[in-house]
Short mmCIF file of C-alpha atoms in Angstrom, two decimals:
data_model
loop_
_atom_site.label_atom_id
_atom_site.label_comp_id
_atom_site.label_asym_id
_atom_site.label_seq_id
_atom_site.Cartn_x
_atom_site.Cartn_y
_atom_site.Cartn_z
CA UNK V 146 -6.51 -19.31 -1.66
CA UNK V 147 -3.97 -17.55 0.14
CA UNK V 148 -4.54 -13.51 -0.24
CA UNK V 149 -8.14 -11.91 -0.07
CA UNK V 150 -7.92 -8.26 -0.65
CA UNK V 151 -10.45 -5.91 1.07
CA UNK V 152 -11.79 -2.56 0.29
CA UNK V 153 -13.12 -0.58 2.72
CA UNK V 154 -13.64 2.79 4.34
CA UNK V 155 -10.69 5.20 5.75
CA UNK V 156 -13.55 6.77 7.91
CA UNK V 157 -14.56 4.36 10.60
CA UNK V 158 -18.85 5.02 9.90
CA UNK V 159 -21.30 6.11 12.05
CA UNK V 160 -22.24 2.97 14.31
CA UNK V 161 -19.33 1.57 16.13
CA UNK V 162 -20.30 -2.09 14.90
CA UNK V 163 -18.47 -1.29 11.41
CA UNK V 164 -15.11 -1.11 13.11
CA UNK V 165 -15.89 -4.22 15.35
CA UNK V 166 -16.53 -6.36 12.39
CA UNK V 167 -13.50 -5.03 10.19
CA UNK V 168 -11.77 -6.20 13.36
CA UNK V 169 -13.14 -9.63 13.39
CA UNK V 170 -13.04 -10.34 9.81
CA UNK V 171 -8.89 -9.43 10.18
CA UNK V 172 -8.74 -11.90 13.13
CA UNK V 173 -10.48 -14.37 10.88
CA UNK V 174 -7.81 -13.76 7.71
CA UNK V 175 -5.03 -14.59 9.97
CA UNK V 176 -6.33 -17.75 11.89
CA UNK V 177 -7.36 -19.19 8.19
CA UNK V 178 -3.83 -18.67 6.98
CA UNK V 179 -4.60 -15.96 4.74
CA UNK V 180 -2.61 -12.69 3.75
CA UNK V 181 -4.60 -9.45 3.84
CA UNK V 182 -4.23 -7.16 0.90
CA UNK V 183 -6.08 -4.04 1.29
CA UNK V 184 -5.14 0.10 0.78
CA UNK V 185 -2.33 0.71 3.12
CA UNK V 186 -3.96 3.15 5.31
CA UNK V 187 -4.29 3.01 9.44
CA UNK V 188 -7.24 4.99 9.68
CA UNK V 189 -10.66 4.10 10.05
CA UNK V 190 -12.13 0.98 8.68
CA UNK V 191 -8.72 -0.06 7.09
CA UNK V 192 -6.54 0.37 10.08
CA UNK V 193 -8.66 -1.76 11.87
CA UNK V 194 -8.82 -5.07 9.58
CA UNK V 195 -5.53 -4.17 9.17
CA UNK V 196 -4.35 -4.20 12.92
CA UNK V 197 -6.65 -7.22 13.82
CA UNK V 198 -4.76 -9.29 10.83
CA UNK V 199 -1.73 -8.09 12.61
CA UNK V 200 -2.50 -8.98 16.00
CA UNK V 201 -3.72 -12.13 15.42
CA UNK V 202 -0.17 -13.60 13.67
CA UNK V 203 -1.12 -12.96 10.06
CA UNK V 204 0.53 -10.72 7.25
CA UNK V 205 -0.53 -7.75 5.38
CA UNK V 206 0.01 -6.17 2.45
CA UNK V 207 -0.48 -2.69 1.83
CA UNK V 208 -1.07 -0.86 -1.27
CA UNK V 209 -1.01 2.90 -1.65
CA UNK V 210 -0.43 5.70 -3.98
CA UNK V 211 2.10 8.13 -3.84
CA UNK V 212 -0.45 11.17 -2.98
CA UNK V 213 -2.17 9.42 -0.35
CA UNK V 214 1.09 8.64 2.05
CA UNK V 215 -0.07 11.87 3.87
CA UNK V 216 -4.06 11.89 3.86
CA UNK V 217 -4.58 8.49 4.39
CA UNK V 218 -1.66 8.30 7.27
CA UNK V 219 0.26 5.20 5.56
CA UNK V 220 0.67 2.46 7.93
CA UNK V 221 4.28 2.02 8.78
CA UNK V 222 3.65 -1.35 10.96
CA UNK V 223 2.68 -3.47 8.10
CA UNK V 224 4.48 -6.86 6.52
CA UNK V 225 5.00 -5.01 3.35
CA UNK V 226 3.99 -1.64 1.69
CA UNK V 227 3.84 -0.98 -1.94
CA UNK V 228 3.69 2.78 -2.94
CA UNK V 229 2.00 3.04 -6.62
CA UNK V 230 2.09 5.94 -8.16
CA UNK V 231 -1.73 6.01 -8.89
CA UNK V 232 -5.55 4.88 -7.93
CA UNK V 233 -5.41 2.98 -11.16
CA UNK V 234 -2.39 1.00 -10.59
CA UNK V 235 -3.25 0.44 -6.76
CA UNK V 236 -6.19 -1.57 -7.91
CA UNK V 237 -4.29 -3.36 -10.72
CA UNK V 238 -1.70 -4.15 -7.94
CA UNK V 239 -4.55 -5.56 -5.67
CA UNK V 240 -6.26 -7.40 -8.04
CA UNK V 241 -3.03 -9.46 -9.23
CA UNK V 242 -2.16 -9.85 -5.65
CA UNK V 243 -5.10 -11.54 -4.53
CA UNK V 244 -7.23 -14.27 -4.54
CA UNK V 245 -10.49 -13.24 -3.71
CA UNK V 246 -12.22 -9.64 -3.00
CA UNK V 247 -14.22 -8.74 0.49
CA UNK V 248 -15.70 -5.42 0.49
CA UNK V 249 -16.71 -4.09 3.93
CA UNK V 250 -18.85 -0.65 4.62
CA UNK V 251 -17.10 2.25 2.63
CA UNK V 252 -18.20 5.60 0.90
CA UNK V 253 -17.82 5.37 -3.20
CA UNK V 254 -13.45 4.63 -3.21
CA UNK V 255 -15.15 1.53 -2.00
CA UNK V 256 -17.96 1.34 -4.13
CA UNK V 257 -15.65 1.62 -7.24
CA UNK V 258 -13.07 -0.85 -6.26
CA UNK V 259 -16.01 -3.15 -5.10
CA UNK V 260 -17.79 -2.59 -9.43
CA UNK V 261 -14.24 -2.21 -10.73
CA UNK V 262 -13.58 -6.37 -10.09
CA UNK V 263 -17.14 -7.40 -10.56
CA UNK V 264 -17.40 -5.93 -13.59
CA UNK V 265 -14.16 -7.36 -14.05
CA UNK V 266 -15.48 -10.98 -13.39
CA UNK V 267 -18.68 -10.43 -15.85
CA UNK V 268 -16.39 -9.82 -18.64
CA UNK V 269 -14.01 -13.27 -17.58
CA UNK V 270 -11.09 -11.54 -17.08
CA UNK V 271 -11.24 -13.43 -13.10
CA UNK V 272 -12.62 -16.18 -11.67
CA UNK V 273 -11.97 -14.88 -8.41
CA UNK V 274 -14.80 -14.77 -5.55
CA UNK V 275 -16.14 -11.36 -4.41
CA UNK V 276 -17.84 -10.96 -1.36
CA UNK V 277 -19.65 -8.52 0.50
CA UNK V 278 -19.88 -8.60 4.44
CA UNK V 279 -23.39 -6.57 4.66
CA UNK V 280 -22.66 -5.13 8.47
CA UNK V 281 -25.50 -3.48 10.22
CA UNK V 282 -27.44 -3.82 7.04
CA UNK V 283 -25.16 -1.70 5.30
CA UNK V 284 -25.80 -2.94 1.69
CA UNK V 285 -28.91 -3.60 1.52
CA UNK V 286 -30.07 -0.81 -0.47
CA UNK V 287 -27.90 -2.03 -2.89
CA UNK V 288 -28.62 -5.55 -2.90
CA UNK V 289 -32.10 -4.26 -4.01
CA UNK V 290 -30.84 -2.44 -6.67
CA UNK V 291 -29.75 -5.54 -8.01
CA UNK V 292 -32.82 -7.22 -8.14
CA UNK V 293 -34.34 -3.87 -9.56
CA UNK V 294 -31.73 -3.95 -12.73
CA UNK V 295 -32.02 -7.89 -13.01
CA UNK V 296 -35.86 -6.82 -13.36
CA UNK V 297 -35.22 -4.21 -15.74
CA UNK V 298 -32.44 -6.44 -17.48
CA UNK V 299 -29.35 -4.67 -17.16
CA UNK V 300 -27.85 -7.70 -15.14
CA UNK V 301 -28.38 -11.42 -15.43
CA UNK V 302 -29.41 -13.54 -12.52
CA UNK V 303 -25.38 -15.36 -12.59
CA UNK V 304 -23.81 -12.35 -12.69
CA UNK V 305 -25.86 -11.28 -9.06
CA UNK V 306 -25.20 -14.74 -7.99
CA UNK V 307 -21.31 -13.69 -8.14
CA UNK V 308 -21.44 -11.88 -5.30
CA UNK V 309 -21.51 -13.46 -1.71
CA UNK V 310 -23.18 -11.89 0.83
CA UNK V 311 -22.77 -12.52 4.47
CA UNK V 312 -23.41 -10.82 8.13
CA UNK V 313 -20.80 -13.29 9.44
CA UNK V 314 -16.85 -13.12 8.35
CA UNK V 315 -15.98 -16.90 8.94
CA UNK V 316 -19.03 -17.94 7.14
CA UNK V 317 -17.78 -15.73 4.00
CA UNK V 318 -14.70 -16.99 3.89
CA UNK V 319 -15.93 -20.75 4.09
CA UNK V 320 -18.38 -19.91 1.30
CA UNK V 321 -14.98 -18.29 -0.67
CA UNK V 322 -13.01 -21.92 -0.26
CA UNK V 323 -16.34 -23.67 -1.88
CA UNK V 324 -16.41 -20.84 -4.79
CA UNK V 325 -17.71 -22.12 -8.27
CA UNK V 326 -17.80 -19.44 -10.45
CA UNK V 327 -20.86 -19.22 -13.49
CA UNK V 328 -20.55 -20.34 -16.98
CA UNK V 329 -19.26 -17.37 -18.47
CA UNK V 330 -21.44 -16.40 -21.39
CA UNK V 331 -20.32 -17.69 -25.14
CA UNK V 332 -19.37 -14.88 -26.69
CA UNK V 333 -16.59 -14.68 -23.75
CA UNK V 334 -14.10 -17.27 -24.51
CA UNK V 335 -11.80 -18.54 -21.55
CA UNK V 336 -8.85 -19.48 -24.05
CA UNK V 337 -8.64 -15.49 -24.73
CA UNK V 338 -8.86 -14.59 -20.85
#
């Protein structure tokens, strides 16, 4: 593994914590040798994993369409910045890019990048680990949902088990080295993903 994009909030939340732990899990990218990849913004939630990487000797990537250069105040500082021309091809362009997916605290940009690649993974077209670092409690409303649609059976007990869930960044990204991902159902055949 060598890149682990991140989604995440331009907004930096309403408890301070969210900001503190974006910062530590960039600190923790750069002294495990990996390469943020994550939406090119320095505000908020982004400009702080994306500073901490930064500061702590490790490279990022930035990925950003054209229309949000100005909204999302593009950061200039980075090891590289790729300007896409849409949403769509900004996640494309993160997916191939990386390794591995982390989403932190975000409003539903970050929810939809966060489905986008699961859903991806259900349907085999990655292997990749996706994680979620749950600060201040942040997702567990949604964890809960997944048990309620496992219950109701719109989501098999693998597919939940896709998704690693952690308070603590170094403990994620340990759990991302040891990543096995679940037999993919039969009807999915890897030879055609």
């Amino acid at each position: 593994m060598k890149r682990v994009s991140v989604f995440c909030g331009s907004s930096t939340g309403a408890s301070q914590i969210y900001m503190e732990e974006a910062e530590l899990l960039g600190t923790q990218l750069a002294r495990n040798g990996l390469t943020l990849v994550y939406g090119g913004a320095r505000v908020g939630i982004m400009g702080a994993v994306a500073d901490a990487t930064l500061k702590a000797g490790g490279e990022v990537i930035g990925v950003i369409p054209k229309m949000l250069m100005g909204r999302e105040n593009a950061h200039t500082g980075l090891t590289e910045l790729i300007v896409v021309n849409s949403m769509h091809e900004r996640k494309a362009k993160m997916e191939q890019l990386s390794d591995g997916f982390i989403t932190l605290p975000g409003g539903p940009g970050t929810m939809e990048e966060f489905f986008e690649v699961y859903t991806w993974a259900q349907l085999g077209e990655h292997q990749k680990p996706i994680g979620m670092l749950n600060s201040n409690n942040y997702y567990n409303k949604l964890l809960t949902f997944f048990d309620h649609m496992i219950e109701e059976q719109f989501l098999k007990p693998e597919y939940q088990s896709m998704i690693i869930v952690e308070k603590d960044p170094q403990q994620l990204l340990e759990k991302f080295r040891n990543y096995q991902p679940p037999q993919l159902p039969t009807w999915i055949s890897r030879e055609e993903t």
